[in-house]
mmCIF file of C-alpha atoms in Angstrom:
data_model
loop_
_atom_site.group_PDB
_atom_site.id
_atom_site.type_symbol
_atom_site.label_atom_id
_atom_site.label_comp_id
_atom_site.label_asym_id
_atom_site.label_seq_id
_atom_site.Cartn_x
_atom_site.Cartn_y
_atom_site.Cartn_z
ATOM 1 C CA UNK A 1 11.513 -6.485 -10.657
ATOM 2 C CA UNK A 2 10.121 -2.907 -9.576
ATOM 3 C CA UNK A 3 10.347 -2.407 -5.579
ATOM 4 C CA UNK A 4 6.825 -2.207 -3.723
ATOM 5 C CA UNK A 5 5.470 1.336 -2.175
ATOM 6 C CA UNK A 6 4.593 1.406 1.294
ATOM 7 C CA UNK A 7 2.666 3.851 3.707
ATOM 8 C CA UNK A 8 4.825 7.007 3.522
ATOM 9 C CA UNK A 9 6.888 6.696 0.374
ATOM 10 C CA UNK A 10 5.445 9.293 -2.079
ATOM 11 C CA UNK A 11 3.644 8.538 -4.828
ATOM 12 C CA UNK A 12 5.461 8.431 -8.230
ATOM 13 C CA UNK A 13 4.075 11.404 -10.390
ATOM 14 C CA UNK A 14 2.371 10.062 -13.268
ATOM 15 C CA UNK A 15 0.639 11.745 -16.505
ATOM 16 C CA UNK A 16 -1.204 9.662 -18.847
ATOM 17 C CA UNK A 17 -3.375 9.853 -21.657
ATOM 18 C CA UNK A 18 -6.914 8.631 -20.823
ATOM 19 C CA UNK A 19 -9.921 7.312 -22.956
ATOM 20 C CA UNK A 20 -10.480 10.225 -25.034
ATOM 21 C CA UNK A 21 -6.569 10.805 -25.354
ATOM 22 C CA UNK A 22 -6.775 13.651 -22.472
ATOM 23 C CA UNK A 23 -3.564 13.980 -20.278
ATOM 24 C CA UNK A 24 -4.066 13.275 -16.867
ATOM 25 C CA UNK A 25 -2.076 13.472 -13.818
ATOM 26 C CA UNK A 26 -1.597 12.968 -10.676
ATOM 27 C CA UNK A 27 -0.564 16.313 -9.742
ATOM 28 C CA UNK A 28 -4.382 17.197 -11.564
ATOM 29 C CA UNK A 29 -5.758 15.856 -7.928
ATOM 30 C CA UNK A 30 -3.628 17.249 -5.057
ATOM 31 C CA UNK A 31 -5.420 18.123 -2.334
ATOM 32 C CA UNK A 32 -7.663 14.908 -2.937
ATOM 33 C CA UNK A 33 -7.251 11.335 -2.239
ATOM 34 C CA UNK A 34 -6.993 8.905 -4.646
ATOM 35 C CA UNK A 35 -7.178 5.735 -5.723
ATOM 36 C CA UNK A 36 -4.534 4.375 -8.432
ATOM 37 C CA UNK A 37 -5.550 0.804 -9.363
ATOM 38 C CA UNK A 38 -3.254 -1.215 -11.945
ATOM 39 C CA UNK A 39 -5.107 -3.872 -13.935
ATOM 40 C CA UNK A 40 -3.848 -6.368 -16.718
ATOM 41 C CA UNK A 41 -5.767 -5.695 -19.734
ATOM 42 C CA UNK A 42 -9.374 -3.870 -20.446
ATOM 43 C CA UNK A 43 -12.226 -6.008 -21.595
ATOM 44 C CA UNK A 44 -10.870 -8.864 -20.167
ATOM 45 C CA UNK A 45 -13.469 -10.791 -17.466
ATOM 46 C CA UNK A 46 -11.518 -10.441 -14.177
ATOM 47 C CA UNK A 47 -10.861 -6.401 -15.334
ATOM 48 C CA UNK A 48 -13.992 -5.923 -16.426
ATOM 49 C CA UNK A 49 -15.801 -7.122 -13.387
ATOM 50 C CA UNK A 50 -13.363 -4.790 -11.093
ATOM 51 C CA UNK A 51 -13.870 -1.446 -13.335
ATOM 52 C CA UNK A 52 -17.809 -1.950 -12.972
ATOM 53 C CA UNK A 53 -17.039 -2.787 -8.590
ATOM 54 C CA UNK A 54 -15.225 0.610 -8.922
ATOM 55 C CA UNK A 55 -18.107 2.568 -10.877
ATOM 56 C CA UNK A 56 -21.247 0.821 -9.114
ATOM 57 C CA UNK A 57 -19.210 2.760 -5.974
ATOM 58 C CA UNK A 58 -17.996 6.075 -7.659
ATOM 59 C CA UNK A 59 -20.154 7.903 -5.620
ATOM 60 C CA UNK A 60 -19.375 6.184 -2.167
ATOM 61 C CA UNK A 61 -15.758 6.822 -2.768
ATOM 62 C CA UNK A 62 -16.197 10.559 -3.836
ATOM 63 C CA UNK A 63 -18.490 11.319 -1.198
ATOM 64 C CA UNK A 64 -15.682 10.189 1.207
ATOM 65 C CA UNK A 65 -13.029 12.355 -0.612
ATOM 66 C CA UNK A 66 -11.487 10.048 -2.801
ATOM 67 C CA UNK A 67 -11.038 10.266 -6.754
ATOM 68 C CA UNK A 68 -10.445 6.898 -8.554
ATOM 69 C CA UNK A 69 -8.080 5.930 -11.214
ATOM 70 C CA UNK A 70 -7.435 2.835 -13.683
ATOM 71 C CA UNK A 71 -4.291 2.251 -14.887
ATOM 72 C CA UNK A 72 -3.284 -0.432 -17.752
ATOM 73 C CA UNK A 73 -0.582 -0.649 -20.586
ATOM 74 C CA UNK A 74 -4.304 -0.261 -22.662
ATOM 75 C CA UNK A 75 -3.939 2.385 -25.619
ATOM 76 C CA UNK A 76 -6.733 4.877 -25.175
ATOM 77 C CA UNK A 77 -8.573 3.575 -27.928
ATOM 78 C CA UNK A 78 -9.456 0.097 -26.012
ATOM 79 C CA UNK A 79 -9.797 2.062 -22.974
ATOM 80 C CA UNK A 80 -12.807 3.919 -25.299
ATOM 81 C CA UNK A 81 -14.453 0.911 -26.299
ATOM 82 C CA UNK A 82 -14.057 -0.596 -22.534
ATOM 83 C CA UNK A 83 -15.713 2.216 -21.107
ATOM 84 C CA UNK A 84 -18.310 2.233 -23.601
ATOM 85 C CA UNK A 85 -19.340 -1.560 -23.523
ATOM 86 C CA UNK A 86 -19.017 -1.434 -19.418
ATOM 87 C CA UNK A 87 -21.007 2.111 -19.216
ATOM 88 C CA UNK A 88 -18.023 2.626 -16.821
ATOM 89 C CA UNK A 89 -17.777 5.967 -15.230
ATOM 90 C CA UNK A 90 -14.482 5.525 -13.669
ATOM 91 C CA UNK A 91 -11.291 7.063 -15.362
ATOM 92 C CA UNK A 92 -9.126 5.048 -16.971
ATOM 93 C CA UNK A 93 -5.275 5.502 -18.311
ATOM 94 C CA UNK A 94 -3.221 4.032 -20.525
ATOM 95 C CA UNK A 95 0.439 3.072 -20.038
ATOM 96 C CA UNK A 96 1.496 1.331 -23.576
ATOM 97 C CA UNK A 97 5.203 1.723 -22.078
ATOM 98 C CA UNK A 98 4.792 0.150 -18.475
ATOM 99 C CA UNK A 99 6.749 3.316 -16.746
ATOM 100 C CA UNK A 100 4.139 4.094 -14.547
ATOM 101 C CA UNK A 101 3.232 0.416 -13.951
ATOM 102 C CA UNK A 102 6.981 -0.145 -12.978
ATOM 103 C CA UNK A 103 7.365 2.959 -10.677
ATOM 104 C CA UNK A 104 4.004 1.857 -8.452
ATOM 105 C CA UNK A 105 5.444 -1.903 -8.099
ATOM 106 C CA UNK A 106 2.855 -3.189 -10.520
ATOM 107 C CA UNK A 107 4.777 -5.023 -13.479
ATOM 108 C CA UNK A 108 7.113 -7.789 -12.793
ATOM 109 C CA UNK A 109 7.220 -11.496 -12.231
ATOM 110 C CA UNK A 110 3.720 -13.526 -11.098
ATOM 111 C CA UNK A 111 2.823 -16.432 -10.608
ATOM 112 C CA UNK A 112 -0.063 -17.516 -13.457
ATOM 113 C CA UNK A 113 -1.237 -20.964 -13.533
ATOM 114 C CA UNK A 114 1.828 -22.402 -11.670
ATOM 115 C CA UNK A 115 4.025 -20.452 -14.003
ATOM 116 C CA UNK A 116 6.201 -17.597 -13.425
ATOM 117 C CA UNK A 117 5.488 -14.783 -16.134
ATOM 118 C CA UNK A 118 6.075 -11.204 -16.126
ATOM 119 C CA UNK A 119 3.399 -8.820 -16.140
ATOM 120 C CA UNK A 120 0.823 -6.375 -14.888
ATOM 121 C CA UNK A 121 0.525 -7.402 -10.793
ATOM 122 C CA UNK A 122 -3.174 -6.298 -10.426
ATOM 123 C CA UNK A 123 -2.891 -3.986 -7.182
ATOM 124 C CA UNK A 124 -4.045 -0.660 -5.514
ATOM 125 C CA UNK A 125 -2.443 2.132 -4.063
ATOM 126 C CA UNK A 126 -4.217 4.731 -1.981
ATOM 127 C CA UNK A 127 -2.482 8.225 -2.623
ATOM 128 C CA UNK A 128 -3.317 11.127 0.227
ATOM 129 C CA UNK A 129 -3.803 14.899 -0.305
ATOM 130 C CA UNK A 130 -0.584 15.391 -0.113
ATOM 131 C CA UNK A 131 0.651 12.886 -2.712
ATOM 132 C CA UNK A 132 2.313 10.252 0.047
ATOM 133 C CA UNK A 133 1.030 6.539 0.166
ATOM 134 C CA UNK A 134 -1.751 5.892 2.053
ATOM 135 C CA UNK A 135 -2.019 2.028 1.659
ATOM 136 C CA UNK A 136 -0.538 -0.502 -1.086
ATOM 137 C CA UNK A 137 -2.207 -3.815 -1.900
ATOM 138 C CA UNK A 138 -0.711 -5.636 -4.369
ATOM 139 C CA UNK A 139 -1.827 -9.129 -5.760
ATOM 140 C CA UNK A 140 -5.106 -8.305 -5.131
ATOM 141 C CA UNK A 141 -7.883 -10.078 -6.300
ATOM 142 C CA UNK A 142 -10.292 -8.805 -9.192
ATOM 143 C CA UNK A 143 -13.861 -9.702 -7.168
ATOM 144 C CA UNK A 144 -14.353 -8.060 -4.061
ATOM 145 C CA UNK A 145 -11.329 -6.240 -3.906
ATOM 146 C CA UNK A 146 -13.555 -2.904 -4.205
ATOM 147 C CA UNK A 147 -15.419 -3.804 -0.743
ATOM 148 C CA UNK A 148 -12.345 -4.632 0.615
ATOM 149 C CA UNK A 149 -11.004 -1.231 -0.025
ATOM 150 C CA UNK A 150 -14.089 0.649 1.411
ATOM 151 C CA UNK A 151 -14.168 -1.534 4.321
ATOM 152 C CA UNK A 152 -10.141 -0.960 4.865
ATOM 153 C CA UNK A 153 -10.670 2.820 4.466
ATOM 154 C CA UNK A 154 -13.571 2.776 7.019
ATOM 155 C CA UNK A 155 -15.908 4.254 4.045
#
């Protein structure tokens, strides 16, 4: 089971490849906040309806300073197809080997229909200019977790 982040610890440095097979990294947005969600699997309902909370507010966040990333153990080519089906505008990484899911506290045991299984723990983790954590939500629901966020942030 991967420990939890809280406010303070800094973020772990990630670089992934993203829809189109393009690197990116954390280290890409220093000096910028941002967002690092972790979701189970792209073109999947609960997913799907969460990317589109985060695009329909792209602009909201990015006026207020903060960038917004998707993370999932998706290969880039599903992440292609998901962002072309949604129209999402939001970037979106793959992790195929779960290092980066492990290092923010988002893989491990869940509960899932009264069963413990291990897998991705849909949460969010809000990463300041200087690469510390801002906030970590984990278990976080897929609808209305967006507004939640803004509202937390005072956006």
């Amino acid at each position: 089971m991967s420990e939890r982040l809280e406010p303070g610890d800094t973020a772990p440095a990630f670089t992934l490849p993203d829809a189109d097979g393009n690197e990116v990294s954390l280290a890409s947005h220093k000096g910028r906040k941002v967002i690092v969600y972790f979701y189970p699997a792209a073109l999947t309902p609960g997913c799907t309806k969460q990317a589109c909370d985060f695009t329909d507010n792209l602009a909201v966040l990015a006026q207020a300073g903060y960038d917004v990333i998707g993370v999932s153990p998706d290969k880039p080519e599903k992440l292609a197809r998901f962002r072309e089906q949604e129209s999402l505008k939001v970037t979106l990484v793959g992790d195929p080997a779960k290092e980066v899911l492990t290092a923010y506290g988002a893989f491990g045991e869940k509960k899932l229909y009264g069963k413990t299984v291990t897998g991705v723990i849909r949460s969010t983790v809000v990463v300041d200019e200087d690469g510390k954590v801002e906030r970590a939500f984990y278990n976080v629901k897929a609808t209305g977790h967006v507004a939640k966020i803004i509202k937390d942030l005072g956006i």
